[in-house]
mmCIF file of C-alpha atoms in Angstrom:
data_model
loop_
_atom_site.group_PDB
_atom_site.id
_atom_site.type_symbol
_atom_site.label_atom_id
_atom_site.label_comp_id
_atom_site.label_asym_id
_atom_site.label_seq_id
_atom_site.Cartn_x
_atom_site.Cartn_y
_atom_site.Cartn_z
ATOM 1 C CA UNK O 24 -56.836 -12.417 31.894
ATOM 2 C CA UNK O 25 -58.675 -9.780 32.111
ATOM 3 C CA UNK O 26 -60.133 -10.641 35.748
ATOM 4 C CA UNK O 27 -56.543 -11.703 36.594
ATOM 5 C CA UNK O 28 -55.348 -7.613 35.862
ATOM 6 C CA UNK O 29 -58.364 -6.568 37.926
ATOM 7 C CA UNK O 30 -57.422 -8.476 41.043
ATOM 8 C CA UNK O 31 -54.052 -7.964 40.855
ATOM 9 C CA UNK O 32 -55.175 -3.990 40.893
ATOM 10 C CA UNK O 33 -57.140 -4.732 43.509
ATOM 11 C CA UNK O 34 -54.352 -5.924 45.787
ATOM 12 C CA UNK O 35 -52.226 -3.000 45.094
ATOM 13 C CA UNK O 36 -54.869 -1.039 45.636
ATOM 14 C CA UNK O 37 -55.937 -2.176 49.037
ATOM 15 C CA UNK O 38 -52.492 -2.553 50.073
ATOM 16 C CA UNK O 39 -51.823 1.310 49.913
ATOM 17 C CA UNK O 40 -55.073 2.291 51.201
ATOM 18 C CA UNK O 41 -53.841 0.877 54.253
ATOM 19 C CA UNK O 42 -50.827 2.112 54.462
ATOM 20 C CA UNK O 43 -51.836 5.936 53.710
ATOM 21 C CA UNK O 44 -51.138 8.137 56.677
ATOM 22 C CA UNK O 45 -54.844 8.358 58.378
ATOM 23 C CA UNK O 46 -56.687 8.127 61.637
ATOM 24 C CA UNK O 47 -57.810 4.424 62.499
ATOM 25 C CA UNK O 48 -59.577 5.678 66.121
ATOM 26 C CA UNK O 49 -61.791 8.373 66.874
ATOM 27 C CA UNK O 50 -63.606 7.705 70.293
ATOM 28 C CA UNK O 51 -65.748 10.679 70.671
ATOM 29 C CA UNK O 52 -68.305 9.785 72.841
ATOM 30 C CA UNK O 53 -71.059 11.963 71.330
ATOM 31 C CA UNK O 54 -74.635 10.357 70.995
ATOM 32 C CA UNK O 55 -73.113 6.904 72.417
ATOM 33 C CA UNK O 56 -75.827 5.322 74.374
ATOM 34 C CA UNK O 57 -74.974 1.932 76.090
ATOM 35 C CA UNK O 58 -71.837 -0.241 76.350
ATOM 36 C CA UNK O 59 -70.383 0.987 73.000
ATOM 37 C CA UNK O 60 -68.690 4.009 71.537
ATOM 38 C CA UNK O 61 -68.594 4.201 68.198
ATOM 39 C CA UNK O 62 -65.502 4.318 66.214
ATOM 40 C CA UNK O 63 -65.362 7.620 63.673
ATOM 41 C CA UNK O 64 -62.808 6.793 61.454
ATOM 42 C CA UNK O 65 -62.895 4.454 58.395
ATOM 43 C CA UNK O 66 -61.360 1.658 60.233
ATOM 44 C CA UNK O 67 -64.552 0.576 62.435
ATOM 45 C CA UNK O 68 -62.561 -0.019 65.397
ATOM 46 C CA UNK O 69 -65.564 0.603 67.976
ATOM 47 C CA UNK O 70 -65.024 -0.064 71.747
ATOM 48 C CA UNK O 71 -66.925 -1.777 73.898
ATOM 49 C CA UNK O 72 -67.425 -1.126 77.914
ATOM 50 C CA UNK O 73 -68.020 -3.870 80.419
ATOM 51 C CA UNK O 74 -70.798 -1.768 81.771
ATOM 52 C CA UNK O 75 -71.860 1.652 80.576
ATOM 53 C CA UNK O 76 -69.923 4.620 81.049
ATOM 54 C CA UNK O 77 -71.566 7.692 83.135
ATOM 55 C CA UNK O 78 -71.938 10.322 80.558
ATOM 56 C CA UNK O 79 -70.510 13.799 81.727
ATOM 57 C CA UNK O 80 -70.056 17.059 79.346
ATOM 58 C CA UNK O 81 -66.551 16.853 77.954
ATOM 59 C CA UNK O 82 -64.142 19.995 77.541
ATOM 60 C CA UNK O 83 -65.454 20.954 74.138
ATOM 61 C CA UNK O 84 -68.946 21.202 75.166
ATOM 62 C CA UNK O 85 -69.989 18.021 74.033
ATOM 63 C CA UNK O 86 -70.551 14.472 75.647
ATOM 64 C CA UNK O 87 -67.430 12.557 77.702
ATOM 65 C CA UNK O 88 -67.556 9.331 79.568
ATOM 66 C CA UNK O 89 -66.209 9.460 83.129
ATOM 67 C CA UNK O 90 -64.510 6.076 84.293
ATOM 68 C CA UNK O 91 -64.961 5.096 88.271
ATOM 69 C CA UNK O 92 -62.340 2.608 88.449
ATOM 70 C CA UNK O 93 -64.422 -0.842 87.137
ATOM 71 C CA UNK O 94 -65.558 0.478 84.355
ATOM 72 C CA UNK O 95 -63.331 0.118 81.041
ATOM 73 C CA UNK O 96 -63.101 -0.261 77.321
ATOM 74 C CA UNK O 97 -61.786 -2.842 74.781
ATOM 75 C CA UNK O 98 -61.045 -2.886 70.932
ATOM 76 C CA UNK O 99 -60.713 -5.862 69.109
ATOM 77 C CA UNK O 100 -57.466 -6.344 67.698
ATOM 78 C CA UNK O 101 -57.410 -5.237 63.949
ATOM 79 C CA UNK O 102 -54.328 -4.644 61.249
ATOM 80 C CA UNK O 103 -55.463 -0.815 61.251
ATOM 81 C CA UNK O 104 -54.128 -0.650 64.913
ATOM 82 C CA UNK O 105 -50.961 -2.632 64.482
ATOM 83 C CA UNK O 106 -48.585 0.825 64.138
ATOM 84 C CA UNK O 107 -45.370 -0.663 63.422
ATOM 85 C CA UNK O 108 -43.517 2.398 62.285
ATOM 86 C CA UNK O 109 -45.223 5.696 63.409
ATOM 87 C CA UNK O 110 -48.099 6.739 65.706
ATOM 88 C CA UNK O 111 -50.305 9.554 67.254
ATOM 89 C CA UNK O 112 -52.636 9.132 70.517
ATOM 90 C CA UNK O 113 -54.379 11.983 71.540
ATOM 91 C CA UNK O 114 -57.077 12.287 74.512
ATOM 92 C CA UNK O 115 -58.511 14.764 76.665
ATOM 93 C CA UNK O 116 -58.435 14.031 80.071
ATOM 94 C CA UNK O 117 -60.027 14.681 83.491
ATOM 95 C CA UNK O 118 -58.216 12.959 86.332
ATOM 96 C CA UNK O 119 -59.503 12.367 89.853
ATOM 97 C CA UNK O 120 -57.124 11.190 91.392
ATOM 98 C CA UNK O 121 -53.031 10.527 92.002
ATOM 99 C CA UNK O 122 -51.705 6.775 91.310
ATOM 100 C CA UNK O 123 -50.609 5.595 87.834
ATOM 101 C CA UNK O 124 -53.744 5.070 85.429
ATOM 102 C CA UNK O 125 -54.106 4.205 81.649
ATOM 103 C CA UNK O 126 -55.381 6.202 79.285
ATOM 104 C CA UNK O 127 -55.245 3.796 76.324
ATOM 105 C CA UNK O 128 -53.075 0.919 75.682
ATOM 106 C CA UNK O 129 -52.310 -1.528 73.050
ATOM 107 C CA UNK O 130 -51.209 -4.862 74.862
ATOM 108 C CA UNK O 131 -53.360 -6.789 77.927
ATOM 109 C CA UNK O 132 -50.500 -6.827 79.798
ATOM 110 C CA UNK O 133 -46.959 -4.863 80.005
ATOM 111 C CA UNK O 134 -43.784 -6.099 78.424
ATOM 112 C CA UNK O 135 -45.436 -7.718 75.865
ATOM 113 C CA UNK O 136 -44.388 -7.640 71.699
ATOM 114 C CA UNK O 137 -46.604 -4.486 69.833
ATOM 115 C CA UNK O 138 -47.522 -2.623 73.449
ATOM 116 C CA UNK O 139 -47.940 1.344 72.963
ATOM 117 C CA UNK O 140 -49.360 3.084 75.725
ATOM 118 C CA UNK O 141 -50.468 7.102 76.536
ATOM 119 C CA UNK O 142 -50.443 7.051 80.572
ATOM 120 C CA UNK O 143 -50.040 9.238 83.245
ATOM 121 C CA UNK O 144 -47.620 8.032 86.694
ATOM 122 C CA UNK O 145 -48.115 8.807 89.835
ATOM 123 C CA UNK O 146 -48.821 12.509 90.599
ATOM 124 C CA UNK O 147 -50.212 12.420 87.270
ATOM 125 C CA UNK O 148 -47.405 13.104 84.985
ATOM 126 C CA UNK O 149 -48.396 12.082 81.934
ATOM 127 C CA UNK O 150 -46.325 9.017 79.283
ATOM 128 C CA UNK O 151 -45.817 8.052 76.012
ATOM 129 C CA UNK O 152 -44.195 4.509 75.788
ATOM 130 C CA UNK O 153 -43.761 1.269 73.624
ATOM 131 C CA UNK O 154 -42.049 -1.900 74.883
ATOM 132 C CA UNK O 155 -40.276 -2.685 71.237
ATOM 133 C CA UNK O 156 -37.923 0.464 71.622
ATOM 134 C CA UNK O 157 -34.674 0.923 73.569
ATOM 135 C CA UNK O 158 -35.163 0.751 77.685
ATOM 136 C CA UNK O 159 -35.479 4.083 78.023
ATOM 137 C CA UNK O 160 -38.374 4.581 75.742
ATOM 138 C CA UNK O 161 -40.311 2.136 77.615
ATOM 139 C CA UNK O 162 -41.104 4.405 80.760
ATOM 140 C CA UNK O 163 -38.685 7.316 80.848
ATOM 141 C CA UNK O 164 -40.662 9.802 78.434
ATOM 142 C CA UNK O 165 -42.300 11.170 81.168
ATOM 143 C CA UNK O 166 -43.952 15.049 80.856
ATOM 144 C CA UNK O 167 -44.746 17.617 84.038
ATOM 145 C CA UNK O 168 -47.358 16.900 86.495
ATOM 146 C CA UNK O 169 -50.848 17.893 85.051
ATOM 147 C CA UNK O 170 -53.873 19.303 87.796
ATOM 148 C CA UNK O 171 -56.560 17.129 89.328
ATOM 149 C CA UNK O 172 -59.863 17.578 88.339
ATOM 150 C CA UNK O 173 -59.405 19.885 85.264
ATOM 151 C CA UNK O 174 -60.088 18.686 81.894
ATOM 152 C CA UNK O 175 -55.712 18.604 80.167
ATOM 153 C CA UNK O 176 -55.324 17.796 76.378
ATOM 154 C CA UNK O 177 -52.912 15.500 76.226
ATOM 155 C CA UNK O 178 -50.911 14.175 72.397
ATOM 156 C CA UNK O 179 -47.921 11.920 72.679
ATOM 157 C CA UNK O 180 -46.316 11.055 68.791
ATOM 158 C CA UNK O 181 -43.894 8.568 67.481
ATOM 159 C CA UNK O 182 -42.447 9.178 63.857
ATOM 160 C CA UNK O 183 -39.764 6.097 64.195
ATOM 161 C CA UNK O 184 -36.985 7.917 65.748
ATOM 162 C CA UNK O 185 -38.042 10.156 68.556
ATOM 163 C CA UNK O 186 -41.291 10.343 71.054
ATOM 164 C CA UNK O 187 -42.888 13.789 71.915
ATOM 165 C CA UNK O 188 -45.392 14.735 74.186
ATOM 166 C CA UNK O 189 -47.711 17.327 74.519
ATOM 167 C CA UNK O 190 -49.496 18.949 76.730
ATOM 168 C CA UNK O 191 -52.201 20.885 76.010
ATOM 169 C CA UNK O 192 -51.069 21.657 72.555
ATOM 170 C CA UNK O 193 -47.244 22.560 73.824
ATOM 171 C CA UNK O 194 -44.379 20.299 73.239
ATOM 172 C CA UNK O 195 -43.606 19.014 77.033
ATOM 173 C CA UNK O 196 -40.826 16.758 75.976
ATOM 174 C CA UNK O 197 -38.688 14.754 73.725
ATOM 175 C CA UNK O 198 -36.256 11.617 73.643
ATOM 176 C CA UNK O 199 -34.548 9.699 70.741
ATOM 177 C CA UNK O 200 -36.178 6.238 70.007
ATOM 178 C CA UNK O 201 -35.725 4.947 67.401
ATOM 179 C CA UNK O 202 -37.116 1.302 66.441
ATOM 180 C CA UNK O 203 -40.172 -0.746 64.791
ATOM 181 C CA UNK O 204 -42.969 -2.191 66.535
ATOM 182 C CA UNK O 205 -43.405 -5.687 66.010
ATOM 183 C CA UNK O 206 -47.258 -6.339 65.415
ATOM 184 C CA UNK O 207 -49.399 -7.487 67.790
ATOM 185 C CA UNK O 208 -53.105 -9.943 68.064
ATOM 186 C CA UNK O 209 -53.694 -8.130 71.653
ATOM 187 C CA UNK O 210 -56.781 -5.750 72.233
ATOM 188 C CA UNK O 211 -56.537 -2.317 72.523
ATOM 189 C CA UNK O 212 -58.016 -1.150 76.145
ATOM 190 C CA UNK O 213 -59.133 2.207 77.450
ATOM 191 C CA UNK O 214 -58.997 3.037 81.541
ATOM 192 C CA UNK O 215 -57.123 -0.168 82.021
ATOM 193 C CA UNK O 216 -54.239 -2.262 81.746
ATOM 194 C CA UNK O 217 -55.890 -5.493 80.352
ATOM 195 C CA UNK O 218 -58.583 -5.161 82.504
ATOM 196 C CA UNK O 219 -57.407 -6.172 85.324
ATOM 197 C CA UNK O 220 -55.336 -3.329 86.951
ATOM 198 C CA UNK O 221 -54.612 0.507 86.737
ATOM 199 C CA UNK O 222 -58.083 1.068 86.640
ATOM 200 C CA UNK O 223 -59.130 5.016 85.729
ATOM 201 C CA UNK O 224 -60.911 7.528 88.067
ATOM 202 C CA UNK O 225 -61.923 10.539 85.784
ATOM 203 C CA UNK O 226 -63.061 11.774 82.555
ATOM 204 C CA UNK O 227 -61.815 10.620 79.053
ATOM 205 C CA UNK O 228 -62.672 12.432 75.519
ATOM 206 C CA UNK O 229 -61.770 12.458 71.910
ATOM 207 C CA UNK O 230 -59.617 9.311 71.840
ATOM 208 C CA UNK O 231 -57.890 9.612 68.614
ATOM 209 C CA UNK O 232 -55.071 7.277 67.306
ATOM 210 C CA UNK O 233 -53.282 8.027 64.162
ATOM 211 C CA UNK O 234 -50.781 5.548 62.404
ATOM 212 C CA UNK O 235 -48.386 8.356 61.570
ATOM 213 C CA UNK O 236 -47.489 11.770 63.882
ATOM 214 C CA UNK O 237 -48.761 14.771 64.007
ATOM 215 C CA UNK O 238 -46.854 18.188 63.960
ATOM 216 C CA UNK O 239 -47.488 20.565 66.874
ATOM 217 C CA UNK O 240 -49.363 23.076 64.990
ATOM 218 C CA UNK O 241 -51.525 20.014 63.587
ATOM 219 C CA UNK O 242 -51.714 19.099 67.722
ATOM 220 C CA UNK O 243 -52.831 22.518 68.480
ATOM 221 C CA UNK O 244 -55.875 22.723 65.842
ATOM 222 C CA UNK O 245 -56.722 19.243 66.584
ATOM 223 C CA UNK O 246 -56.866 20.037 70.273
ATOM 224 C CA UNK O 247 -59.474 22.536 69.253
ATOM 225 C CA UNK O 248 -61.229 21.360 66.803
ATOM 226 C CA UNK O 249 -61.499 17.195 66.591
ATOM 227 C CA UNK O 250 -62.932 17.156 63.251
ATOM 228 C CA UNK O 251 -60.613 19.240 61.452
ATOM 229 C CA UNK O 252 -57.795 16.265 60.966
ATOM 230 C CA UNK O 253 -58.702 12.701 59.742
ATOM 231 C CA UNK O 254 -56.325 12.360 57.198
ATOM 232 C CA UNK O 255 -52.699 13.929 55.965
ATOM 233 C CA UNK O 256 -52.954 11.614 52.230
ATOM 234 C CA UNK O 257 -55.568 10.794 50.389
ATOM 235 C CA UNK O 258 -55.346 8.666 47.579
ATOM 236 C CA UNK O 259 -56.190 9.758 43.868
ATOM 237 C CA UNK O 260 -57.023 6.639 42.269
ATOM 238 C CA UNK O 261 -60.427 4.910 44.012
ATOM 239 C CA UNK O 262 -61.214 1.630 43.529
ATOM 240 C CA UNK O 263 -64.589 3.118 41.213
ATOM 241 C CA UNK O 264 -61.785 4.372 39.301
ATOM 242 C CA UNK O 265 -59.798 1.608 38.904
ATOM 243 C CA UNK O 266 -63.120 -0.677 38.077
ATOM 244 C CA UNK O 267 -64.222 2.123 35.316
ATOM 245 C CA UNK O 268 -60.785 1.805 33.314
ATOM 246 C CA UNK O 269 -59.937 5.485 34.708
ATOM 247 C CA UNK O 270 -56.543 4.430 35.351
#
């Protein structure tokens, strides 16, 4: 009975951990030698390149990868990335050139069930967009034109009714969408759609993907200073607790 209680604990346990508002990817590029990057949150959701990334010195001072349109990134699939509800990417970016490019996407492909995307169109005006939402949401959240060849900080959030996005820590623009996401098996790619088009010229740092969104003074300190948000909830009862009789 007694195991019974424990793994029924367990469950409920586990079950909110994973729902707690956190970051599940931080791509930061620092002291990432070869074809991977290492994933910084709790989640373990690490890329991998097809071939190594050239190593540049990123906005912050630190290391950045710079893309030369064959070179991208993939994340396996995982439950921490299926954001069904709410949603935060963030990246800085260094773009060298005009035509539509991905930063990150969810999906292999467009139009396809669970796709969320930060992107910039042609003349490099930057998107946020999900396929699951109404029509408009899918490629008409479009912000101003950002400059070639300077590092931008780019944020674009979803909190289940409305997209932002941000530009350099500012609030660009706005538009009603609300919706779910339906979940999704399909990788997660960086400089690419799927690998196999809208392939990235430039520099990419401090991917970060929250399951819930940030506020634009939360943006603006982030933007600054990566570390300094990883998680708005943390819970009080750990599992040591739990095991201990604590609660």
């Amino acid at each position: 009975m007694k195991t019974i209680f424990f793994i029924l604990i367990a469950i409920i346990f586990l079950s909110s951990y994973l729902m707690a508002k956190d970051l599940v990817l931080y791509l930061s590029f620092d002291r990432d030698p070869g074809k991977q990057a290492k994933d910084l949150s709790k989640f373990g959701n690490d890329a991998e390149f097809n071939v190594e990334p050239k190593r540049i010195e990123g906005p912050l001072g630190n290391d950045a990868i710079q893309l030369d349109g064959i070179t991208w990134g993939q994340v396996a699939s995982s439950n921490s990335l299926n954001l069904t509800k709410s949603l935060t990417i963030e990246a800085w970016v260094l773009p060298f050139e005009d035509e539509k490019r991905i930063i990150v996407e969810k999906g292999p492909t467009w139009k396809v069930d669970g796709e969320y995307a930060l992107l910039w169109y042609d003349g490099r005006r930057p998107v946020i967009q999900a396929y699951d939402l109404p029509n408009d949401c899918d490629d008409e959240v479009v912000g101003d034109e950002i400059p070639k060849n300077e590092w931008t900080f780019l944020a674009g959030t979803w909190d289940g009714t409305k997209f932002r996005l941000y530009i350099n820590g500012k609030l660009n623009t706005e538009m009603d969408c609300p919706g779910t996401l339906l979940k999704s098996n399909t990788p997660l790619f960086i400089g690419t759609r799927g690998g196999k088009m809208r392939f990235m010229k430039g520099g990419l740092d401090e991917i970060k993907i929250y399951n819930y969104a940030l506020s634009g003074e939360v943006i603006q300190r982030d933007m600054h200073n990566p570390q300094s948000v990883k998680s708005q909830m943390k819970l009080s009862t750990t599992w040591g607790d739990i095991k201990g009789g604590k609660r």
